[in-house]
mmCIF file of C-alpha atoms in Angstrom:
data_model
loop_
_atom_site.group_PDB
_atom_site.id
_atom_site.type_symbol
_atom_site.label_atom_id
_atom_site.label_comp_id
_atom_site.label_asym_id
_atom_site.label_seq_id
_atom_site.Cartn_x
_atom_site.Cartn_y
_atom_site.Cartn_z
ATOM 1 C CA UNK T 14 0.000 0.000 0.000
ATOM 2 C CA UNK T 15 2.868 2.391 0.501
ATOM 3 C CA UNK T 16 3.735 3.101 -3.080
ATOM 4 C CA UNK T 17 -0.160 3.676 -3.435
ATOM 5 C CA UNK T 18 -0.020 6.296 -1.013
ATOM 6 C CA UNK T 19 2.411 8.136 -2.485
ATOM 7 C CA UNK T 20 1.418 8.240 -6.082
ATOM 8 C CA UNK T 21 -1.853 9.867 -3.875
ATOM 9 C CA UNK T 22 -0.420 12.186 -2.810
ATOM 10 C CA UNK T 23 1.806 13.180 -5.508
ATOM 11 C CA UNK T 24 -1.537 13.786 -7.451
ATOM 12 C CA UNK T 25 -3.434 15.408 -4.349
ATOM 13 C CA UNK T 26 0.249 17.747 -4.339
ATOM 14 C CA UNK T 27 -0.303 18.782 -7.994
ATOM 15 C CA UNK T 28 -4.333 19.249 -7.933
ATOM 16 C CA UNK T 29 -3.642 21.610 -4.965
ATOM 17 C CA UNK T 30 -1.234 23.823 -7.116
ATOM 18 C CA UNK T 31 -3.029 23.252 -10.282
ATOM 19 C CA UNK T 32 -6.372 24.549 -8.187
ATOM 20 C CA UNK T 33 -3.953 27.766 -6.755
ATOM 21 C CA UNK T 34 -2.751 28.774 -9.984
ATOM 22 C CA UNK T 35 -5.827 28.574 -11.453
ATOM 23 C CA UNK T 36 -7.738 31.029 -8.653
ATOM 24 C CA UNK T 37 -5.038 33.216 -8.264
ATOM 25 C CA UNK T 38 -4.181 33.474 -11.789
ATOM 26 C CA UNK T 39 -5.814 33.820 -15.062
ATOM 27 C CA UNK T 40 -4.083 31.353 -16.929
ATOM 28 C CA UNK T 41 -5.896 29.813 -19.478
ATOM 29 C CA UNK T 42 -4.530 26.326 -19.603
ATOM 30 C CA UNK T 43 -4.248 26.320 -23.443
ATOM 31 C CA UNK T 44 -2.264 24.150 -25.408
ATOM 32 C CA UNK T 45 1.409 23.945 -24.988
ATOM 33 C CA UNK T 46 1.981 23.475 -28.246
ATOM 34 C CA UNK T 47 -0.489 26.686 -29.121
ATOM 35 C CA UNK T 48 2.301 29.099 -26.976
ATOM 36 C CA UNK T 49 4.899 27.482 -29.127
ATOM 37 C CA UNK T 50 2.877 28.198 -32.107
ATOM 38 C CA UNK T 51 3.029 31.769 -30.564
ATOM 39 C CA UNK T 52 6.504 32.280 -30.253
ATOM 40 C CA UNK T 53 7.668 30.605 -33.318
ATOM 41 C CA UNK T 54 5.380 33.933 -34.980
ATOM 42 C CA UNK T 55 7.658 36.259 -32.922
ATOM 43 C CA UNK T 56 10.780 35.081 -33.574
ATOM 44 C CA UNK T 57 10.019 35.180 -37.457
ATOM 45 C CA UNK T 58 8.360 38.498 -37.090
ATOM 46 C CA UNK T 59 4.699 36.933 -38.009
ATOM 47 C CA UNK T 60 6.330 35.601 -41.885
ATOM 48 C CA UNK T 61 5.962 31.880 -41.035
ATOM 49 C CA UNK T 62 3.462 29.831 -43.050
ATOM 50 C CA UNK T 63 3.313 26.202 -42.061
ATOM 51 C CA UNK T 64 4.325 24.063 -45.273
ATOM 52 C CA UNK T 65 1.329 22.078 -44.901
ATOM 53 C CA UNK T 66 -1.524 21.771 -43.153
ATOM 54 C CA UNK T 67 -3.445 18.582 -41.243
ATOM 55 C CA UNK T 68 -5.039 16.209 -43.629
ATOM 56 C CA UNK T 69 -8.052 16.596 -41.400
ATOM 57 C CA UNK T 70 -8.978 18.303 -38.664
ATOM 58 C CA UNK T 71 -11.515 17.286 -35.652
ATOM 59 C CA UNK T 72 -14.726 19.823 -37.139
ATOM 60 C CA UNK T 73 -14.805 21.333 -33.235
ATOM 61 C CA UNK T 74 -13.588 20.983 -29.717
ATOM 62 C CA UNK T 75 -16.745 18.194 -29.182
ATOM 63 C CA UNK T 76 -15.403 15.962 -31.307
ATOM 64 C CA UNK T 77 -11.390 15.925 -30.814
ATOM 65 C CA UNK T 78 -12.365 15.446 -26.921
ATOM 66 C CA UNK T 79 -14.436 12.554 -28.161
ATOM 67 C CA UNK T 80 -11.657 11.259 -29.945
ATOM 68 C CA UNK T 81 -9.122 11.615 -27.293
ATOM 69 C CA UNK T 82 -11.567 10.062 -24.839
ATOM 70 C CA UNK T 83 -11.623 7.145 -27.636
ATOM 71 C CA UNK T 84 -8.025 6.918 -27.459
ATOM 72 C CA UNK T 85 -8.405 6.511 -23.856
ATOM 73 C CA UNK T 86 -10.614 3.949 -23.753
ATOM 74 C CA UNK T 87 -9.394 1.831 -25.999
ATOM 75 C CA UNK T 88 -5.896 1.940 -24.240
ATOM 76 C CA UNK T 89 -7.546 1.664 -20.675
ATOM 77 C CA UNK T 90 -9.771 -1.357 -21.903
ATOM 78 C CA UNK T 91 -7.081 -3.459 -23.095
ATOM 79 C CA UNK T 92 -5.177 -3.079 -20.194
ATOM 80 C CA UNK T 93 -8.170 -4.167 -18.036
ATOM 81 C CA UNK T 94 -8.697 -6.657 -19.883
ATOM 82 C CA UNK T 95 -5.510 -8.557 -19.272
ATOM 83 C CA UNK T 96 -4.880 -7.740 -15.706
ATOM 84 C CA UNK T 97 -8.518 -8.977 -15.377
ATOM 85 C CA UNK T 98 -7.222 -12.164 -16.949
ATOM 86 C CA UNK T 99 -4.528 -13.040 -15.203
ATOM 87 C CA UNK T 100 -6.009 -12.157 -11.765
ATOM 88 C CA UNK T 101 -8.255 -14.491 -12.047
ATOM 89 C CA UNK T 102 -6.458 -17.248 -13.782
ATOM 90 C CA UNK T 103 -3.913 -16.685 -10.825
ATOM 91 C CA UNK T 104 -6.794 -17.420 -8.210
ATOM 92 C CA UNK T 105 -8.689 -20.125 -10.579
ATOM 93 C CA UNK T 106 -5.299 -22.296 -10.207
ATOM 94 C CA UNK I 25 2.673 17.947 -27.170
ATOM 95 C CA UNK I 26 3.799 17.476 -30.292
ATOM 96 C CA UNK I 27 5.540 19.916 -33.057
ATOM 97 C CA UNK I 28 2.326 20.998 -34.984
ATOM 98 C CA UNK I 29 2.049 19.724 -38.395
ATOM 99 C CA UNK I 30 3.710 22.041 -40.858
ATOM 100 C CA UNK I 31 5.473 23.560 -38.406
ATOM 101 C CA UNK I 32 9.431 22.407 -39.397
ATOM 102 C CA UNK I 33 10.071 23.529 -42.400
ATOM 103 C CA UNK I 34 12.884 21.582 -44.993
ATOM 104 C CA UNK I 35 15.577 20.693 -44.363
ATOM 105 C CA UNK I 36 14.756 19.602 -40.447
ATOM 106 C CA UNK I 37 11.686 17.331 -41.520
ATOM 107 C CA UNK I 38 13.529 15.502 -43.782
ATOM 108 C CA UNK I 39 16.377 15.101 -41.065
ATOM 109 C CA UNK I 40 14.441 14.059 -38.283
ATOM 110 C CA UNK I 41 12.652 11.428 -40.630
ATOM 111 C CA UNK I 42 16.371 10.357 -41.697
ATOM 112 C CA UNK I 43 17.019 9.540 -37.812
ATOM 113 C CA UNK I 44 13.860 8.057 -37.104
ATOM 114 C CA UNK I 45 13.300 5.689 -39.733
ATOM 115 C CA UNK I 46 16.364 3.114 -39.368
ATOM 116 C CA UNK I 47 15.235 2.641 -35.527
ATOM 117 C CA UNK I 48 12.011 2.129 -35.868
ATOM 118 C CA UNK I 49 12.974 -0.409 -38.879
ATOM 119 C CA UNK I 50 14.980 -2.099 -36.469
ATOM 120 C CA UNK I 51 12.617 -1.927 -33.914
ATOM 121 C CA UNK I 52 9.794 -3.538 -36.311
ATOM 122 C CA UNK I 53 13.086 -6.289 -36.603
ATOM 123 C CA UNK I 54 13.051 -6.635 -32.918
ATOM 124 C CA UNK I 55 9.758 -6.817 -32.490
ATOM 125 C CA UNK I 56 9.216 -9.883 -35.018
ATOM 126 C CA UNK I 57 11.927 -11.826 -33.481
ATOM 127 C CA UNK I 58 10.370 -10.906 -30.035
ATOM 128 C CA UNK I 59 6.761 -12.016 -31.148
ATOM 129 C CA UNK I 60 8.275 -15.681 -33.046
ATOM 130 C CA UNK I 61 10.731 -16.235 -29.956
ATOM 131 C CA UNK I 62 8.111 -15.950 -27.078
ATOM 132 C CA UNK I 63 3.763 -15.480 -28.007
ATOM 133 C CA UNK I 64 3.289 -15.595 -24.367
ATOM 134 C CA UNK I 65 4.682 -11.769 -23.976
ATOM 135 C CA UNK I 66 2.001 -10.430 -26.504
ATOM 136 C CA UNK I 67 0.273 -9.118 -23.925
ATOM 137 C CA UNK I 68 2.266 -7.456 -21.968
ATOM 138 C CA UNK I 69 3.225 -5.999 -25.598
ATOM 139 C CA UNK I 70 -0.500 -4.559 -25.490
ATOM 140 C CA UNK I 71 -0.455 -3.721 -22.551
ATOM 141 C CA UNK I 72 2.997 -1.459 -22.767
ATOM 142 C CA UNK I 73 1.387 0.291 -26.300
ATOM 143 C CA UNK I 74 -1.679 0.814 -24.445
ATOM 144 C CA UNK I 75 -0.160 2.225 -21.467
ATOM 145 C CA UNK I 76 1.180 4.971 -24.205
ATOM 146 C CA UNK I 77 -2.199 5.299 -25.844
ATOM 147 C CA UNK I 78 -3.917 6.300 -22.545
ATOM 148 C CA UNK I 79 -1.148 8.205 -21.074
ATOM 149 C CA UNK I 80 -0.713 10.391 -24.709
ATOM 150 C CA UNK I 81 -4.329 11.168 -24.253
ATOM 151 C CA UNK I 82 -4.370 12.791 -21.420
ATOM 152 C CA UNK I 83 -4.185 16.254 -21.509
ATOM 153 C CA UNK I 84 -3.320 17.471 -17.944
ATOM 154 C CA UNK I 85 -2.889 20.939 -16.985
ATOM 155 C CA UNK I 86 0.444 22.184 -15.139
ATOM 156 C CA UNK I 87 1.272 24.865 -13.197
ATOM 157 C CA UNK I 88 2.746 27.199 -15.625
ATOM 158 C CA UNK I 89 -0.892 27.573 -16.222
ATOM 159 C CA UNK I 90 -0.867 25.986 -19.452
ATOM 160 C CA UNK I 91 -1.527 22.203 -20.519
ATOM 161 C CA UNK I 92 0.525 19.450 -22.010
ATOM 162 C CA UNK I 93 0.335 15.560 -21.593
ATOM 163 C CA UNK I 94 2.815 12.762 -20.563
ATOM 164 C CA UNK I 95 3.867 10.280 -22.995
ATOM 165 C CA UNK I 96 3.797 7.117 -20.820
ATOM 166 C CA UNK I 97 6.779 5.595 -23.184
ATOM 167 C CA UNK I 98 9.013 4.613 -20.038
ATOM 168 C CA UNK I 99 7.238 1.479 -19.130
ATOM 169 C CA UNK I 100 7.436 0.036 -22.572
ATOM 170 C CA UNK I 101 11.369 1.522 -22.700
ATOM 171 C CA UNK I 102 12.006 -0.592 -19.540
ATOM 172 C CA UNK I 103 10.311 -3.915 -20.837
ATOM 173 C CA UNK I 104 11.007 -4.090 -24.232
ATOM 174 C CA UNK I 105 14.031 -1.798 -24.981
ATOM 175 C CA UNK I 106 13.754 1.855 -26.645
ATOM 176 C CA UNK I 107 13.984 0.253 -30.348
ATOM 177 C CA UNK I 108 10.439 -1.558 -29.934
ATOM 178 C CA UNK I 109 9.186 1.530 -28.275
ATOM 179 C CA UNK I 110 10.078 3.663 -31.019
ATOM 180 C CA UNK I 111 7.425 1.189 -32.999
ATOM 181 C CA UNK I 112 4.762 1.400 -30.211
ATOM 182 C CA UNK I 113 5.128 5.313 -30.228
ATOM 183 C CA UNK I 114 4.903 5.466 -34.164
ATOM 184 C CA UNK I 115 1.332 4.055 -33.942
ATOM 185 C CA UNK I 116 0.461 6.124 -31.620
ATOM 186 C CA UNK I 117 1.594 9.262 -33.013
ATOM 187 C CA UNK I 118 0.403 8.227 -36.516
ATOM 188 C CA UNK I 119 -3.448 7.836 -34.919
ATOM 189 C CA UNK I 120 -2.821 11.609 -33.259
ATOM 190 C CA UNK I 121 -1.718 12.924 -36.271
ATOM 191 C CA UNK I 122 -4.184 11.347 -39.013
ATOM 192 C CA UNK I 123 -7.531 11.413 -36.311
ATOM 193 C CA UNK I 124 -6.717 14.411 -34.024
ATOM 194 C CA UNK I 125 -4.753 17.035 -36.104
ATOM 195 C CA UNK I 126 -2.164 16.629 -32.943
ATOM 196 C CA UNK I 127 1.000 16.523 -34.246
ATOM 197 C CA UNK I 128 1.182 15.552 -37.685
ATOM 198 C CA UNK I 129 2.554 13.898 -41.200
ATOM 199 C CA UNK I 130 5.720 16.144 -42.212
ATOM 200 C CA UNK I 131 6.882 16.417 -38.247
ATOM 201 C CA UNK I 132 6.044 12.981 -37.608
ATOM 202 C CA UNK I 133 9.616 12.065 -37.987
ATOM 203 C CA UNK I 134 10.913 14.510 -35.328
ATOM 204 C CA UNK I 135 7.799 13.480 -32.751
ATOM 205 C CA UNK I 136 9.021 9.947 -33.037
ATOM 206 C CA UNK I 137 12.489 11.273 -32.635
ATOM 207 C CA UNK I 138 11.645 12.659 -29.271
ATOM 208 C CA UNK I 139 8.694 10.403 -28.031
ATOM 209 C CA UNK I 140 9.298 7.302 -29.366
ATOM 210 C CA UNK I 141 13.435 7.167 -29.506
ATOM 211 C CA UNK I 142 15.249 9.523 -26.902
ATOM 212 C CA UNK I 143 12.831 9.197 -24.381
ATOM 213 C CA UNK I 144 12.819 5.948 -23.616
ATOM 214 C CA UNK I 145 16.378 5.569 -24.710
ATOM 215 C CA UNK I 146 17.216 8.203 -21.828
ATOM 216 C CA UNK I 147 14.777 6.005 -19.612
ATOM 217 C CA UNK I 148 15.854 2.601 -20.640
ATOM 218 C CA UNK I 149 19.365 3.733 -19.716
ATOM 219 C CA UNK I 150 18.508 4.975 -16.123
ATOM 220 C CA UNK I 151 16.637 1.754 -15.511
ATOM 221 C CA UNK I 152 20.051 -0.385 -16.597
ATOM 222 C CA UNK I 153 22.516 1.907 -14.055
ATOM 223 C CA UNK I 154 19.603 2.097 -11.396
ATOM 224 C CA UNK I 155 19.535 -1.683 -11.431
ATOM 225 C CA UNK I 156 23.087 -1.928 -11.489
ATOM 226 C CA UNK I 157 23.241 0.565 -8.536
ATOM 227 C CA UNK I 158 21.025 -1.739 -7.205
ATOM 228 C CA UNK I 159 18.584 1.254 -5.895
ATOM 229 C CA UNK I 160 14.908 0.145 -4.544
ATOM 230 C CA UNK I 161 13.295 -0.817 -7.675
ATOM 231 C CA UNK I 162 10.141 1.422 -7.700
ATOM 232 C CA UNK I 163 12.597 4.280 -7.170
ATOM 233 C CA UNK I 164 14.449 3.100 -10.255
ATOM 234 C CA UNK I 165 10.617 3.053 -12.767
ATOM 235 C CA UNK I 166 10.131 6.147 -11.465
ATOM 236 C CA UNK I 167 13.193 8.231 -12.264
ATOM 237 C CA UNK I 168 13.406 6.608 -15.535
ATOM 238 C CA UNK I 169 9.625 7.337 -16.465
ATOM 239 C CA UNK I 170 10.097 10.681 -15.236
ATOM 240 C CA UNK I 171 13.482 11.941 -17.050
ATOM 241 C CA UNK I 172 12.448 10.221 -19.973
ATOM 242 C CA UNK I 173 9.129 11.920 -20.098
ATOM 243 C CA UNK I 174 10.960 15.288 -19.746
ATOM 244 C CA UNK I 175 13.814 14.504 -22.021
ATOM 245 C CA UNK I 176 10.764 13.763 -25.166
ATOM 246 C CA UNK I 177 9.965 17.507 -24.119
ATOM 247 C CA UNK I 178 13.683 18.887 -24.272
ATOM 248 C CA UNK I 179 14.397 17.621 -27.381
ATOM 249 C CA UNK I 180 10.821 18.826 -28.455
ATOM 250 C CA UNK I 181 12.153 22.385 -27.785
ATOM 251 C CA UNK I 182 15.536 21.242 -29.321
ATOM 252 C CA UNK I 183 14.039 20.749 -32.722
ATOM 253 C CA UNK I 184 11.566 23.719 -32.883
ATOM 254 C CA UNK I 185 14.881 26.282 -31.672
ATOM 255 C CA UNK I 186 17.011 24.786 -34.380
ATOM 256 C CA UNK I 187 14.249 25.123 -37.181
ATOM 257 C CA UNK I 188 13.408 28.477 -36.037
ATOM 258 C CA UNK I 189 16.718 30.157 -34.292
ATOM 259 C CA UNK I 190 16.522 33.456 -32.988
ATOM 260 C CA UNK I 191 18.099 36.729 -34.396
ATOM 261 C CA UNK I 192 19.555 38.389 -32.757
ATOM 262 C CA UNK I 193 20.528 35.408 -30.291
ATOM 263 C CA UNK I 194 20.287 32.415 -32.472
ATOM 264 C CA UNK I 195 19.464 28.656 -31.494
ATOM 265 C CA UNK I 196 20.561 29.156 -27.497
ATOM 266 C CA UNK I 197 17.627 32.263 -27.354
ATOM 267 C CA UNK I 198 15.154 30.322 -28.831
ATOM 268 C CA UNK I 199 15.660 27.324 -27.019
ATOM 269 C CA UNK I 200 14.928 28.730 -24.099
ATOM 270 C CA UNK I 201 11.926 30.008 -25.260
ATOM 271 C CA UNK I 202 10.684 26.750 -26.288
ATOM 272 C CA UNK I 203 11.996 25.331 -23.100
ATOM 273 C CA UNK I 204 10.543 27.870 -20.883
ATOM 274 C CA UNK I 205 7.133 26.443 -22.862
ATOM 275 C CA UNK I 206 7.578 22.772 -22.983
ATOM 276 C CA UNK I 207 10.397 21.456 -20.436
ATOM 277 C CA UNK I 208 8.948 23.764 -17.820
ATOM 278 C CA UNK I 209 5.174 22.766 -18.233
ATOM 279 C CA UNK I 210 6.334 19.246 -18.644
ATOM 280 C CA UNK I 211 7.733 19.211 -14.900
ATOM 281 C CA UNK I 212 4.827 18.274 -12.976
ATOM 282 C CA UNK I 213 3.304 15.974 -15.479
ATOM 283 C CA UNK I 214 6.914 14.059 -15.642
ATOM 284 C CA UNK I 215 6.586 13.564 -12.232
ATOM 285 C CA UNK I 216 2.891 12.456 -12.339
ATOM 286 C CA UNK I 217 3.856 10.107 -14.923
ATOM 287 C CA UNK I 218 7.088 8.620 -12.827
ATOM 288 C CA UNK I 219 4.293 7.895 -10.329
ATOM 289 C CA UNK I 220 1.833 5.993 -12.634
ATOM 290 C CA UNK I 221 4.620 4.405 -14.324
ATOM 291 C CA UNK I 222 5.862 2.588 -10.954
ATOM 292 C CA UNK I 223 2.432 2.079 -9.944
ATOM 293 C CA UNK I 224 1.522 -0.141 -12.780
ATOM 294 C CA UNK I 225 5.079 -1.945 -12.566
ATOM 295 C CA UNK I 226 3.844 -2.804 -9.517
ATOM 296 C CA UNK I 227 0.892 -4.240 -10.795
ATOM 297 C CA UNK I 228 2.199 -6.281 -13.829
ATOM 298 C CA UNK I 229 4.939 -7.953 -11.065
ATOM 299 C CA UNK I 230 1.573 -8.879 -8.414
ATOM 300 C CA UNK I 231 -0.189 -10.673 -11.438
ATOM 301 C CA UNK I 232 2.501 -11.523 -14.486
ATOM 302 C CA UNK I 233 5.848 -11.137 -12.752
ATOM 303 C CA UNK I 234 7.009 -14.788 -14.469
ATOM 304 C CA UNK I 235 7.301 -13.103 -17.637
ATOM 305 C CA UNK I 236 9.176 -10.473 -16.808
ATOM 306 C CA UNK I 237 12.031 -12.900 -15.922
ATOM 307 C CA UNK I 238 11.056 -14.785 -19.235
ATOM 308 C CA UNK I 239 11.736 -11.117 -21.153
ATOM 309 C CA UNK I 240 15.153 -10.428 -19.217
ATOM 310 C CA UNK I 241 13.789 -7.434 -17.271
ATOM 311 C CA UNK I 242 14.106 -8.855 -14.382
ATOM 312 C CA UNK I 243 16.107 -11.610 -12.707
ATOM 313 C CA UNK I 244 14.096 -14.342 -10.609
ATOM 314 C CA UNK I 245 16.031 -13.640 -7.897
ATOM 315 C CA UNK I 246 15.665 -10.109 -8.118
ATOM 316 C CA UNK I 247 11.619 -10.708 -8.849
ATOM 317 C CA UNK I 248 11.385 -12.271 -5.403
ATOM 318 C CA UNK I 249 13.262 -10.059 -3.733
ATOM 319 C CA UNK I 250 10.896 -7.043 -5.013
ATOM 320 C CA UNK I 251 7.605 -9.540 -4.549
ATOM 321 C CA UNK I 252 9.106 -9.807 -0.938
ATOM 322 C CA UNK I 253 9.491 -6.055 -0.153
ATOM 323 C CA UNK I 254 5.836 -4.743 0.401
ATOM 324 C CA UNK I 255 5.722 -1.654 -2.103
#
């Protein structure tokens, strides 16, 4: 239980900060890779044009958080799935 | 977070694809050899590329205020070795890229680069002198996790300050800018992802520990030793 305990609090550590920061600032939690986008304009003075552009693009926000949360499922399913297995093929035998 | 597609332009796409592609086509070697030599570790396999999948996903906010997500690459680094990660990571990227305009097809080759080959090169590394060092092994998972989540994000910043070097101040300016974006975010989450990383070692040792002295991550005698120390 002890390494339980502290990968609890590590997360309880970071929710408390992440919950500061966001009352005490306004940050906007955006995209890290949307600042980057930001700064790559500045340091070329605004001349940048990507040299190509996504073959597709999620129509809104709904739907590329629906996609994500696909991702996630399907990752967090399959590893259920086998831990599931094993547990109780290790208590079957 | 990944360099946005379109967002290197030549000659760095080109490069990073030039660096990628012979480890991943030796990790696709690996992997077959794996797969023929041992069917019994195909799902731990699945369970190491899903472990990525989920972790990728998960957009978490830091507290420089802005949001990135860990990469979850160190516990595949640590079982299979960073060559076969590099394949897992591909796959992963490729569905970001094609499904969630998150990343994309021309920078594809540098993600990879940083994702799927440094970091868990950099973890796979601190695992193998941790181990030597004999250190507690949860200790070991989770520094490895963690720096090799970060490095994915140094390098990240690497390849956008070398496409894009400041002037006056060249690459070292811009670097830090990136840095200051992604390394810095990436702190928190790093650790977060250390955390999960040993968590689910844990897990994998309490119900399929045999194979993992069947793959050569860890010795039987070592495997009792940890099954023996109440984590």
């Amino acid at each position: 239980m002890k390494l339980e305990i502290i990968v609890v609090a590590i997360i309880l550590v970071f929710t408390g900060l992440f919950l500061y920061v966001a009352s005490n600032t306004d940050a906007e939690f955006g995209g890290a890779d949307g600042e980057a986008e930001g700064v790559i304009e500045e340091l070329t003075g605004g001349t940048y044009e990507p040299i190509r552009d996504p073959l597709w693009e999620p129509p809104s926000g709904e739907i590329e958080s629906l996609l994500f949360g696909l991702q996630i499922a399907l990752g967090a399913l399959i590893i259920g799935y086998f831990f599931g297995y094993y547990r109780s093929r290790d208590q079957s035998s | 977070m990944h360099v946005m597609e379109g967002f290197l332009p030549g000659p760095w796409w080109q490069i990073w694809f030039a660096l990628s592609i012979p480890v991943v086509a030796y990790g696709i070697y690996r992997l077959d050899r794996l797969i023929k030599e041992n069917r019994g570790i195909l799902p731990l396999l699945a369970v190491a590329g899903a472990f990525i999948f989920v972790l990728s996903a998960l957009k978490l906010p830091s507290v420089t205020g802005s949001c990135s997500h860990p990469t979850g690459t160190g516990l595949a680094a640590i079982l299979f070795g960073p060559a076969i990660t590099a394949v897992l990571g591909t796959i992963v990227l490729l569905y970001q890229a094609l499904f969630l305009a998150h990343g994309g097809l021309t920078t594809l080759g540098a993600n990879v680069f940083s994702m799927g080959i440094v970091g868990p090169v950099v973890a796979y590394v601190i695992y193998k002198v941790g181990m030597r060092m004999n250190l507690n092994f949860y200790a070991i998972v989770f520094l490895a996790a963690t720096l090799g989540d970060w490095a994915t994000y140094v390098v990240t910043s690497l390849e956008l300050a070398l496409a894009f070097p400041a002037d006056p101040g060249g690459i070292v300016t811009s670097f830090k800018a990136f840095a200051t974006i992604f390394a810095l975010t990436q702190i928190p989450l790093a650790i977060i992802e250390g955390a999960i990383t040993a968590l689910i070692f844990k897990y994998i040792i309490q119900v399929k520990g045999d194979v993992l002295a069947g793959c050569g991550v860890l010795s039987n005698a070592r495997l009792s030793k940890i099954r023996g120390t109440a984590a």
